[in-house]
């Protein structure tokens, strides 16, 4: 069991639930080695079923491992010409990457579209409702989203490297441990939601907007705990390259969400509160759907062994890594939340909030593509490091960044072409449309930067660099970006454009630093660091051997 003083690196050294020796894990599946005697026909049938399950799971993991080995051998093959070698390697990496990134992009985009559609439904109720939903979504809800997603990213680092090293049993324990921590974190967040109105007024927001935003936020309280369950589950599945089921579940939920939102807002007349309550319900539907998949799917039989008391051990040390992950990601997600809050202090706050809310919503929608690539980069890098493939890890970083950058440039061009009409999807006001059109060049620059920065953050998560990136984010975002934005927006009277321009400067600086650090990374050293942690598993005494999970 993990001790209280255990560092977050030592989390990767914990004993397996069933058997930690390499020989035993190769000879016996945890499904079969469950303590039952085969002494009748019924047990023979169960044993045969268990062997079929094991074969299916092994076939899936072996196929991925074979492609990973093929990529590494291709990159190491000096007999091939450089162009031929990189062409073949790119084809292999693209197959691995698209298998991960495409469903991940769909998942994050659809999840964001649920929030976006809620904002659209609210916006058609009036400009005040649009400003309130924007402030509730961007000013309050993203606070919880960033914190929960960041803390859940600890699972991404631990499960990704463990899965790459074929240490499957601990994945389910990490999932449960993270969920416990996030659920506990949700309680103080719910208190903040309850007192959102006085907090927004204290931050200088107009009382009318703060009051309407608070009503919207009250309906998002159940969503906090849906986040607490969803993000660990999502990272647990992604570490195993199981992404498509989440995409199917999210797609079906989005369709149901649109129908329920229409009924709640327009037919029943529940207004802002109804819109946010439906959003919370939709997130819980996603959580339940993914949990049912984990429990029932053959592909999770190795990694999900049921609820275990081991999930309650080592929580303090696990919390340290969760906090490091949360600080890294929160400093990023809260950055543009601050943009909206500062804009609320301008001379005409309603117009500024309406225009910025539309731009940040569009930016967030495209940002979800980069977040999908972020997840893919994290999984690819952590899996390759766990498998001792330094060249594959480095090559994956290059491919995923180039692909994400190209997509973001295309999105930026589309935004510039549609700059005069794009706002009418959110509101019918011509004044707001003109303000949005004026901000679109800055939006295009933001989209391009967001094509690189989140992917580099995904690489950092895969390598376990969260603490370093947190320091970079503090310096670039909050020591450079925010003061520049305030200076341009208020001192030089440039308004929302000035605030956004200054903050873009912080993002550009952070992106350049991460590019430089990634470029200079010694991937052989990163492999050794990952291997050093994981190899200690087989040297530890298995304290939990023979214990059955609480619930299968």
Coordinates of C-alpha atoms in Angstrom, one line a residue:
X1 CA 0.0 0.0 0.0
X2 CA 1.1 3.6 -0.6
X3 CA 2.4 5.4 2.4
X4 CA 1.5 8.9 3.3
X5 CA 4.9 10.3 2.4
X6 CA 4.9 8.6 -1.0
X7 CA 5.7 10.9 -3.9
X8 CA 3.5 11.0 -7.0
X9 CA 6.3 9.1 -8.9
X10 CA 6.0 6.3 -6.5
X11 CA 2.3 5.9 -7.5
X12 CA 3.7 4.1 -10.5
X13 CA 5.4 1.6 -8.2
X14 CA 2.3 0.2 -6.4
X15 CA 1.6 -3.5 -6.3
X16 CA -0.8 -5.1 -8.7
X17 CA -4.1 -6.2 -7.4
X18 CA -3.8 -9.8 -8.4
X19 CA -0.3 -10.8 -9.3
X20 CA 2.8 -8.6 -9.9
X21 CA 5.3 -11.0 -11.3
X22 CA 6.0 -11.0 -15.0
X23 CA 5.9 -14.7 -15.3
X24 CA 2.5 -15.0 -13.7
X25 CA 1.0 -12.2 -15.6
X26 CA 2.1 -13.9 -18.9
X27 CA 0.8 -17.3 -17.9
X28 CA -2.4 -16.4 -16.1
X29 CA -5.1 -13.9 -16.8
X30 CA -6.5 -12.0 -13.8
X31 CA -9.8 -13.1 -15.1
X32 CA -9.0 -16.8 -14.7
X33 CA -6.7 -16.5 -11.6
X34 CA -9.6 -15.6 -9.3
X35 CA -9.4 -18.2 -6.6
X36 CA -12.0 -20.6 -8.0
X37 CA -11.4 -24.4 -8.5
X38 CA -12.4 -26.0 -11.8
X39 CA -14.1 -29.2 -10.6
X40 CA -17.3 -29.5 -12.7
X41 CA -18.7 -28.8 -16.1
X42 CA -20.0 -25.4 -15.1
X43 CA -16.6 -24.3 -14.1
X44 CA -15.1 -25.7 -17.3
X45 CA -17.6 -23.5 -19.3
X46 CA -16.6 -20.4 -17.2
X47 CA -12.9 -21.2 -17.8
X48 CA -13.4 -21.5 -21.5
X49 CA -15.4 -18.2 -21.5
X50 CA -12.6 -16.6 -19.6
X51 CA -10.0 -17.8 -22.1
X52 CA -12.1 -16.4 -25.0
X53 CA -12.3 -13.0 -23.2
X54 CA -8.5 -13.0 -22.5
X55 CA -7.8 -13.9 -26.2
X56 CA -10.0 -11.0 -27.4
X57 CA -8.3 -8.5 -25.1
X58 CA -4.9 -9.7 -25.9
X59 CA -5.6 -9.6 -29.6
X60 CA -6.5 -5.9 -29.4
X61 CA -3.5 -5.0 -27.2
X62 CA -1.1 -7.1 -29.3
X63 CA -2.2 -5.4 -32.5
X64 CA -1.5 -2.0 -31.0
X65 CA 1.8 -3.2 -29.6
X66 CA 2.8 -4.6 -33.0
X67 CA 2.1 -1.3 -34.8
X68 CA 4.1 0.5 -32.1
X69 CA 7.0 -1.9 -32.5
X70 CA 6.8 -1.5 -36.3
X71 CA 7.0 2.3 -36.0
X72 CA 10.0 2.1 -33.8
X73 CA 11.8 -0.4 -36.0
X74 CA 11.0 1.8 -39.1
X75 CA 12.4 4.9 -37.5
X76 CA 15.6 3.0 -36.5
X77 CA 16.1 1.4 -39.9
X78 CA 19.1 3.2 -41.3
X79 CA 19.1 1.0 -44.4
X80 CA 16.1 2.9 -45.7
X81 CA 16.5 6.4 -47.3
X82 CA 15.4 9.2 -45.0
X83 CA 12.4 10.2 -47.1
X84 CA 11.3 6.6 -47.5
X85 CA 11.7 6.0 -43.7
X86 CA 9.8 9.0 -42.6
X87 CA 7.1 8.4 -45.2
X88 CA 6.5 4.9 -43.9
X89 CA 6.7 6.1 -40.3
X90 CA 4.2 8.8 -41.0
X91 CA 1.7 6.4 -42.4
X92 CA 2.0 4.1 -39.3
X93 CA 1.7 7.0 -36.9
X94 CA -1.2 8.5 -38.7
X95 CA -3.1 5.2 -38.4
X96 CA -2.4 5.1 -34.7
X97 CA -3.1 8.8 -34.2
X98 CA -6.3 9.0 -36.2
X99 CA -7.6 6.0 -34.3
X100 CA -7.2 8.0 -31.1
X101 CA -7.6 11.6 -32.2
X102 CA -10.7 11.4 -34.4
X103 CA -13.0 9.9 -31.8
X104 CA -11.4 12.1 -29.1
X105 CA -12.1 15.2 -31.1
X106 CA -15.7 14.1 -31.6
X107 CA -16.1 13.5 -27.8
X108 CA -14.6 16.9 -26.8
X109 CA -16.4 18.8 -29.6
X110 CA -19.8 17.3 -28.8
X111 CA -19.3 17.9 -25.1
X112 CA -18.5 21.5 -25.9
X113 CA -21.4 21.7 -28.3
X114 CA -23.8 20.8 -25.5
X115 CA -22.6 23.9 -23.6
X116 CA -22.6 25.9 -26.8
X117 CA -26.2 24.9 -27.7
X118 CA -27.3 25.8 -24.2
X119 CA -25.8 29.2 -24.7
X120 CA -27.5 29.6 -28.1
X121 CA -30.9 28.6 -26.6
X122 CA -30.4 31.2 -23.9
X123 CA -29.2 33.8 -26.3
X124 CA -32.4 33.7 -28.3
X125 CA -34.3 34.6 -25.1
X126 CA -32.7 38.0 -25.2
X127 CA -29.3 39.9 -24.9
X128 CA -29.4 39.9 -21.1
X129 CA -29.9 36.1 -21.1
X130 CA -27.0 35.7 -23.6
X131 CA -24.7 37.7 -21.4
X132 CA -25.9 35.8 -18.3
X133 CA -25.3 32.4 -19.9
X134 CA -22.0 33.5 -21.2
X135 CA -20.9 34.7 -17.8
X136 CA -22.2 31.5 -16.2
X137 CA -20.5 29.3 -18.8
X138 CA -17.3 31.1 -19.3
X139 CA -17.0 32.9 -16.0
X140 CA -18.2 30.2 -13.5
X141 CA -18.6 26.8 -15.2
X142 CA -15.2 26.8 -16.8
X143 CA -13.8 27.3 -13.3
X144 CA -15.1 23.9 -12.4
X145 CA -14.4 22.3 -15.8
X146 CA -10.8 23.3 -15.7
X147 CA -10.3 22.2 -12.1
X148 CA -12.0 18.8 -12.6
X149 CA -10.4 18.1 -16.0
X150 CA -7.0 19.1 -14.7
X151 CA -7.2 16.9 -11.6
X152 CA -8.6 14.1 -13.7
X153 CA -5.5 14.4 -16.0
X154 CA -3.4 12.6 -13.2
X155 CA -5.1 9.4 -14.4
X156 CA -3.9 10.2 -17.9
X157 CA -0.2 10.2 -16.9
X158 CA -0.4 7.1 -14.6
X159 CA -2.7 5.0 -16.7
X160 CA -1.0 5.8 -20.0
X161 CA 2.5 4.7 -18.9
X162 CA 1.1 1.7 -16.9
X163 CA -0.9 0.5 -20.0
X164 CA 2.2 0.9 -22.2
X165 CA 4.1 -1.3 -19.8
X166 CA 1.3 -3.8 -19.7
X167 CA 0.6 -3.2 -16.0
X168 CA -3.1 -3.4 -16.4
X169 CA -4.4 -4.1 -12.9
X170 CA -3.7 -0.7 -11.4
X171 CA -5.7 1.3 -14.1
X172 CA -9.0 0.6 -12.3
X173 CA -7.6 1.6 -8.9
X174 CA -6.3 4.9 -10.4
X175 CA -9.8 5.5 -11.8
X176 CA -11.5 5.0 -8.5
X177 CA -8.9 6.9 -6.5
X178 CA -9.3 9.9 -8.8
X179 CA -13.1 9.8 -8.7
X180 CA -13.0 9.9 -4.9
X181 CA -10.7 12.9 -4.9
X182 CA -12.8 14.8 -7.5
X183 CA -16.1 14.1 -5.8
X184 CA -14.7 15.6 -2.6
X185 CA -13.4 18.6 -4.5
X186 CA -16.9 19.0 -5.9
X187 CA -18.4 19.9 -2.5
X188 CA -16.6 23.3 -2.0
X189 CA -17.2 24.0 -5.7
X190 CA -20.9 23.6 -5.2
X191 CA -20.7 26.1 -2.3
X192 CA -19.1 28.6 -4.7
X193 CA -21.9 28.1 -7.2
X194 CA -24.5 28.8 -4.5
X195 CA -22.9 32.1 -3.7
X196 CA -22.1 33.0 -7.3
X197 CA -24.3 36.1 -7.4
X198 CA -22.5 38.1 -4.6
X199 CA -19.2 36.8 -5.9
X200 CA -19.9 38.2 -9.4
X201 CA -21.0 41.5 -8.0
X202 CA -17.9 41.6 -5.8
X203 CA -15.8 41.1 -9.0
X204 CA -17.5 44.2 -10.5
X205 CA -20.2 42.6 -12.7
X206 CA -23.5 44.5 -13.2
X207 CA -26.2 43.4 -10.7
X208 CA -28.7 42.6 -13.4
X209 CA -26.2 40.3 -15.3
X210 CA -24.9 38.8 -12.1
X211 CA -28.5 37.9 -10.9
X212 CA -29.4 36.2 -14.2
X213 CA -26.0 34.4 -14.4
X214 CA -26.5 33.1 -10.8
X215 CA -29.9 31.6 -11.8
X216 CA -28.2 29.9 -14.7
X217 CA -25.4 28.6 -12.5
X218 CA -27.7 27.1 -9.9
X219 CA -28.8 24.6 -12.5
X220 CA -25.2 23.6 -13.1
X221 CA -24.5 22.3 -9.6
X222 CA -25.3 18.7 -10.5
X223 CA -22.9 19.0 -13.4
X224 CA -20.0 19.5 -11.0
X225 CA -20.3 15.9 -9.8
X226 CA -20.9 14.6 -13.3
X227 CA -17.5 16.2 -14.2
X228 CA -16.0 14.4 -11.1
X229 CA -17.1 11.0 -12.4
X230 CA -16.7 11.7 -16.2
X231 CA -13.1 12.9 -16.5
X232 CA -11.4 10.0 -14.6
X233 CA -13.5 7.5 -16.7
X234 CA -12.6 9.4 -19.9
X235 CA -8.9 9.3 -19.2
X236 CA -9.1 5.7 -18.0
X237 CA -10.6 4.7 -21.4
X238 CA -8.3 6.9 -23.5
X239 CA -5.2 5.4 -21.9
X240 CA -6.3 2.0 -23.4
X241 CA -7.1 3.6 -26.8
X242 CA -10.8 3.1 -26.1
X243 CA -12.3 6.3 -27.5
X244 CA -14.9 5.5 -30.1
X245 CA -17.5 4.3 -27.5
X246 CA -17.3 7.7 -25.8
X247 CA -17.9 9.3 -29.1
X248 CA -21.0 7.3 -29.8
X249 CA -22.4 7.9 -26.3
X250 CA -21.7 11.7 -26.6
X251 CA -23.3 11.9 -30.0
X252 CA -26.5 10.2 -28.9
X253 CA -26.6 12.4 -25.8
X254 CA -26.2 15.6 -27.8
X255 CA -29.2 14.8 -29.9
X256 CA -31.2 14.1 -26.7
X257 CA -29.8 17.3 -25.1
X258 CA -31.0 19.4 -28.1
X259 CA -34.5 18.0 -27.8
X260 CA -34.8 18.4 -24.0
X261 CA -33.4 21.9 -24.2
X262 CA -36.0 22.9 -26.7
X263 CA -38.7 21.5 -24.6
X264 CA -37.5 23.0 -21.3
X265 CA -36.7 26.5 -22.7
X266 CA -39.5 27.1 -25.2
X267 CA -42.3 24.6 -24.5
X268 CA -42.3 24.5 -20.7
X269 CA -40.8 28.0 -20.3
X270 CA -38.2 27.2 -17.7
X271 CA -35.8 29.8 -19.2
X272 CA -32.2 30.0 -18.0
X273 CA -32.7 27.6 -15.1
X274 CA -34.3 25.0 -17.4
X275 CA -31.4 25.3 -19.9
X276 CA -28.7 24.7 -17.3
X277 CA -30.6 21.8 -15.6
X278 CA -30.9 20.0 -19.0
X279 CA -27.1 20.5 -19.5
X280 CA -26.4 18.9 -16.1
X281 CA -28.7 16.0 -16.9
X282 CA -27.0 15.4 -20.2
X283 CA -23.6 15.1 -18.6
X284 CA -24.9 12.5 -16.2
X285 CA -26.3 10.5 -19.1
X286 CA -22.7 10.5 -20.6
X287 CA -21.3 9.3 -17.3
X288 CA -23.8 6.5 -16.9
X289 CA -23.3 5.4 -20.5
X290 CA -19.5 5.2 -20.2
X291 CA -19.6 3.4 -16.8
X292 CA -22.0 0.7 -18.3
X293 CA -19.5 0.3 -21.1
X294 CA -16.6 -0.2 -18.8
X295 CA -18.4 -2.8 -16.7
X296 CA -19.8 -4.7 -19.6
X297 CA -17.1 -4.4 -22.2
X298 CA -14.6 -7.2 -22.9
X299 CA -11.9 -4.7 -23.6
X300 CA -11.9 -3.5 -20.0
X301 CA -11.8 -6.9 -18.3
X302 CA -8.1 -6.6 -17.5
X303 CA -8.2 -3.1 -16.3
X304 CA -11.6 -3.0 -14.4
X305 CA -11.7 -5.5 -11.6
X306 CA -14.5 -3.9 -9.7
X307 CA -14.5 -1.6 -6.7
X308 CA -11.6 -2.1 -4.4
X309 CA -10.6 -0.8 -1.0
X310 CA -7.1 -0.1 -2.5
X311 CA -8.6 3.0 -4.0
X312 CA -8.7 4.6 -0.6
X313 CA -5.0 4.1 0.0
X314 CA -2.3 6.5 -1.1
X315 CA -4.8 9.3 -1.6
X316 CA -2.6 12.1 -0.2
X317 CA 0.2 11.3 -2.7
X318 CA -2.3 10.8 -5.5
X319 CA -3.7 14.2 -4.6
X320 CA -0.3 15.8 -5.1
X321 CA -0.2 14.7 -8.7
X322 CA -3.8 15.7 -9.2
X323 CA -3.1 19.2 -7.9
X324 CA -0.1 19.6 -10.1
X325 CA -2.2 18.5 -13.1
X326 CA -5.0 20.8 -12.1
X327 CA -2.7 23.8 -11.6
X328 CA -1.2 23.3 -15.1
X329 CA -4.6 23.0 -16.9
X330 CA -6.5 25.5 -14.7
X331 CA -4.0 28.2 -15.4
X332 CA -4.7 27.6 -19.1
X333 CA -8.5 27.3 -19.0
X334 CA -9.0 30.2 -16.5
X335 CA -6.9 32.5 -18.7
X336 CA -9.6 33.3 -21.1
X337 CA -12.2 33.2 -18.3
X338 CA -10.3 36.2 -16.9
X339 CA -10.7 37.8 -20.3
X340 CA -14.5 37.7 -20.0
X341 CA -14.4 38.9 -16.3
X342 CA -12.1 41.9 -17.2
X343 CA -14.4 42.7 -20.2
X344 CA -17.3 43.0 -17.7
X345 CA -15.5 46.0 -16.2
X346 CA -15.5 48.0 -19.5
X347 CA -17.7 51.0 -20.2
X348 CA -20.3 49.0 -22.2
X349 CA -20.1 45.6 -20.5
X350 CA -23.2 44.0 -22.1
X351 CA -21.9 44.6 -25.6
X352 CA -18.4 43.6 -24.7
X353 CA -19.6 40.4 -23.0
X354 CA -21.9 39.5 -25.9
X355 CA -19.2 39.9 -28.5
X356 CA -16.5 38.2 -26.5
X357 CA -18.9 35.3 -25.6
X358 CA -19.6 34.6 -29.2
X359 CA -15.9 34.7 -30.1
X360 CA -14.8 32.6 -27.1
X361 CA -17.6 30.1 -27.9
X362 CA -16.3 29.7 -31.4
X363 CA -12.7 29.6 -30.1
X364 CA -13.8 26.9 -27.6
X365 CA -15.4 24.9 -30.3
X366 CA -12.3 24.8 -32.4
X367 CA -10.2 24.4 -29.3
X368 CA -12.0 21.1 -28.7
X369 CA -10.3 19.8 -31.8
X370 CA -6.9 20.6 -30.3
X371 CA -8.0 19.1 -27.0
X372 CA -8.8 15.9 -28.9
X373 CA -5.2 16.0 -30.3
X374 CA -4.0 16.8 -26.8
X375 CA -5.6 13.6 -25.5
X376 CA -4.1 11.6 -28.5
X377 CA -0.7 13.1 -27.9
X378 CA -0.7 12.3 -24.2
X379 CA -1.8 8.7 -24.8
X380 CA 0.7 8.1 -27.7
X381 CA 3.6 9.6 -25.8
X382 CA 2.9 7.9 -22.5
X383 CA 2.3 4.5 -24.2
X384 CA 5.5 4.8 -26.2
X385 CA 7.5 5.8 -23.2
X386 CA 6.1 2.8 -21.3
X387 CA 7.0 0.5 -24.2
X388 CA 10.6 1.9 -24.3
X389 CA 10.2 3.5 -27.8
X390 CA 12.0 6.9 -27.7
X391 CA 12.0 7.6 -31.4
X392 CA 8.3 6.7 -31.7
X393 CA 7.5 9.1 -28.9
X394 CA 9.5 12.0 -30.5
X395 CA 8.0 11.3 -33.9
X396 CA 4.5 11.2 -32.6
X397 CA 5.0 14.7 -31.1
X398 CA 6.0 16.1 -34.5
X399 CA 3.1 14.4 -36.4
X400 CA 0.4 15.4 -34.0
X401 CA 1.5 19.0 -33.8
X402 CA 1.7 19.4 -37.5
X403 CA -1.7 17.9 -38.1
X404 CA -3.4 20.0 -35.4
X405 CA -1.7 23.2 -36.7
X406 CA -2.9 22.6 -40.3
X407 CA -6.5 22.1 -39.1
X408 CA -6.4 25.2 -36.9
X409 CA -5.1 27.3 -39.8
X410 CA -8.0 26.1 -42.0
X411 CA -10.5 27.0 -39.1
X412 CA -8.9 30.5 -38.8
X413 CA -9.4 31.1 -42.6
X414 CA -13.0 30.0 -42.4
X415 CA -13.6 32.4 -39.5
X416 CA -12.2 35.3 -41.4
X417 CA -14.3 34.5 -44.4
X418 CA -17.5 34.4 -42.3
X419 CA -16.6 37.3 -40.0
X420 CA -19.6 39.4 -41.0
X421 CA -22.3 36.7 -40.6
X422 CA -21.0 34.3 -38.0
X423 CA -22.6 36.0 -35.0
X424 CA -26.1 35.6 -36.3
X425 CA -26.0 31.9 -35.2
X426 CA -26.0 33.3 -31.6
X427 CA -28.0 36.5 -31.7
X428 CA -30.0 38.7 -34.0
X429 CA -28.5 42.0 -32.9
X430 CA -26.6 44.0 -35.6
X431 CA -24.5 45.9 -33.1
X432 CA -23.2 42.7 -31.6
X433 CA -22.5 41.3 -35.1
X434 CA -20.4 44.4 -35.9
X435 CA -18.5 44.0 -32.7
X436 CA -17.8 40.3 -33.4
X437 CA -16.6 41.1 -36.9
X438 CA -14.2 43.6 -35.4
X439 CA -12.8 40.9 -33.1
X440 CA -12.5 38.1 -35.7
X441 CA -8.8 38.8 -36.7
X442 CA -7.8 38.3 -33.0
X443 CA -10.0 35.2 -33.0
X444 CA -8.1 33.8 -36.0
X445 CA -4.7 34.4 -34.3
X446 CA -6.0 32.7 -31.2
X447 CA -7.2 29.6 -33.2
X448 CA -3.8 29.2 -34.8
X449 CA -2.0 29.4 -31.4
X450 CA -4.5 27.0 -29.9
X451 CA -3.6 24.5 -32.7
X452 CA -0.2 24.0 -31.1
X453 CA -0.3 24.9 -27.4
X454 CA -2.9 22.3 -26.2
X455 CA -1.0 19.5 -28.0
X456 CA 2.3 20.5 -26.3
X457 CA 0.4 20.4 -23.0
X458 CA -0.7 16.9 -23.9
X459 CA 2.9 15.9 -24.5
X460 CA 3.8 17.4 -21.0
X461 CA 1.0 15.2 -19.4
X462 CA 2.3 12.1 -21.2
X463 CA 5.8 12.8 -19.8
X464 CA 4.8 13.9 -16.4
X465 CA 6.0 17.5 -16.7
X466 CA 2.9 19.1 -15.1
X467 CA 4.8 21.0 -12.4
X468 CA 7.2 22.6 -14.9
X469 CA 4.4 23.7 -17.3
X470 CA 2.5 25.2 -14.3
X471 CA 5.4 27.5 -13.7
X472 CA 5.6 28.5 -17.4
X473 CA 1.9 29.2 -17.4
X474 CA 2.1 31.4 -14.3
X475 CA 4.8 33.5 -15.9
X476 CA 3.5 33.8 -19.4
X477 CA -0.2 34.1 -18.6
X478 CA -0.5 36.0 -15.4
X479 CA 2.8 38.0 -15.2
X480 CA 2.8 38.9 -18.9
X481 CA -0.5 38.3 -20.6
X482 CA -3.1 39.6 -18.1
X483 CA -1.2 42.9 -17.2
X484 CA -0.7 43.5 -20.9
X485 CA -4.4 43.0 -21.6
X486 CA -5.4 45.4 -18.8
X487 CA -2.8 48.0 -20.0
X488 CA -4.1 47.9 -23.6
X489 CA -7.8 47.6 -22.7
X490 CA -8.0 50.4 -20.1
X491 CA -4.8 52.6 -20.2
X492 CA -4.8 52.8 -24.0
X493 CA -8.6 52.6 -24.1
X494 CA -8.6 49.8 -26.7
X495 CA -11.5 48.0 -25.0
X496 CA -12.1 44.3 -25.6
X497 CA -9.6 44.3 -28.5
X498 CA -6.9 45.6 -26.2
X499 CA -7.5 43.1 -23.5
X500 CA -7.5 40.2 -26.0
X501 CA -4.4 41.4 -27.8
X502 CA -2.4 41.5 -24.6
X503 CA -3.5 38.1 -23.6
X504 CA -2.6 36.7 -27.0
X505 CA 1.0 37.9 -26.3
X506 CA 1.0 35.7 -23.1
X507 CA -0.2 32.7 -25.1
X508 CA 2.4 33.2 -27.8
X509 CA 5.2 33.3 -25.3
X510 CA 4.0 30.2 -23.5
X511 CA 3.8 28.3 -26.9
X512 CA 7.3 29.3 -27.9
X513 CA 8.7 28.1 -24.5
X514 CA 7.0 24.7 -24.7
X515 CA 8.1 24.3 -28.4
X516 CA 11.7 25.0 -27.3
X517 CA 11.6 22.6 -24.3
X518 CA 10.0 19.8 -26.4
X519 CA 12.5 20.3 -29.2
X520 CA 15.4 19.9 -26.7
X521 CA 13.9 16.9 -24.9
X522 CA 16.1 13.8 -24.5
X523 CA 13.6 11.1 -25.3
X524 CA 16.0 8.3 -24.3
X525 CA 16.2 9.8 -20.9
X526 CA 12.4 10.1 -20.7
X527 CA 12.1 6.4 -21.5
X528 CA 14.6 5.5 -18.8
X529 CA 12.7 7.6 -16.3
X530 CA 9.4 5.9 -17.1
X531 CA 11.1 2.4 -17.1
X532 CA 12.7 3.1 -13.7
X533 CA 9.4 3.8 -12.1
X534 CA 7.5 0.9 -13.7
X535 CA 10.2 -1.7 -13.1
X536 CA 9.9 -1.3 -9.3
X537 CA 6.4 -2.9 -9.5
X538 CA 7.9 -6.4 -10.0
X539 CA 10.3 -5.9 -7.0
X540 CA 7.7 -5.1 -4.4
X541 CA 5.9 -7.5 -2.2
X542 CA 2.3 -7.9 -3.2
X543 CA 0.3 -6.9 -0.2
X544 CA -3.0 -7.2 -1.9
X545 CA -2.5 -10.7 -3.4
X546 CA -5.5 -12.9 -3.0
X547 CA -7.9 -10.1 -2.2
X548 CA -11.1 -10.0 -4.2
X549 CA -12.7 -6.7 -5.3
X550 CA -15.6 -5.5 -3.3
X551 CA -18.0 -5.5 -6.3
X552 CA -17.5 -7.1 -9.7

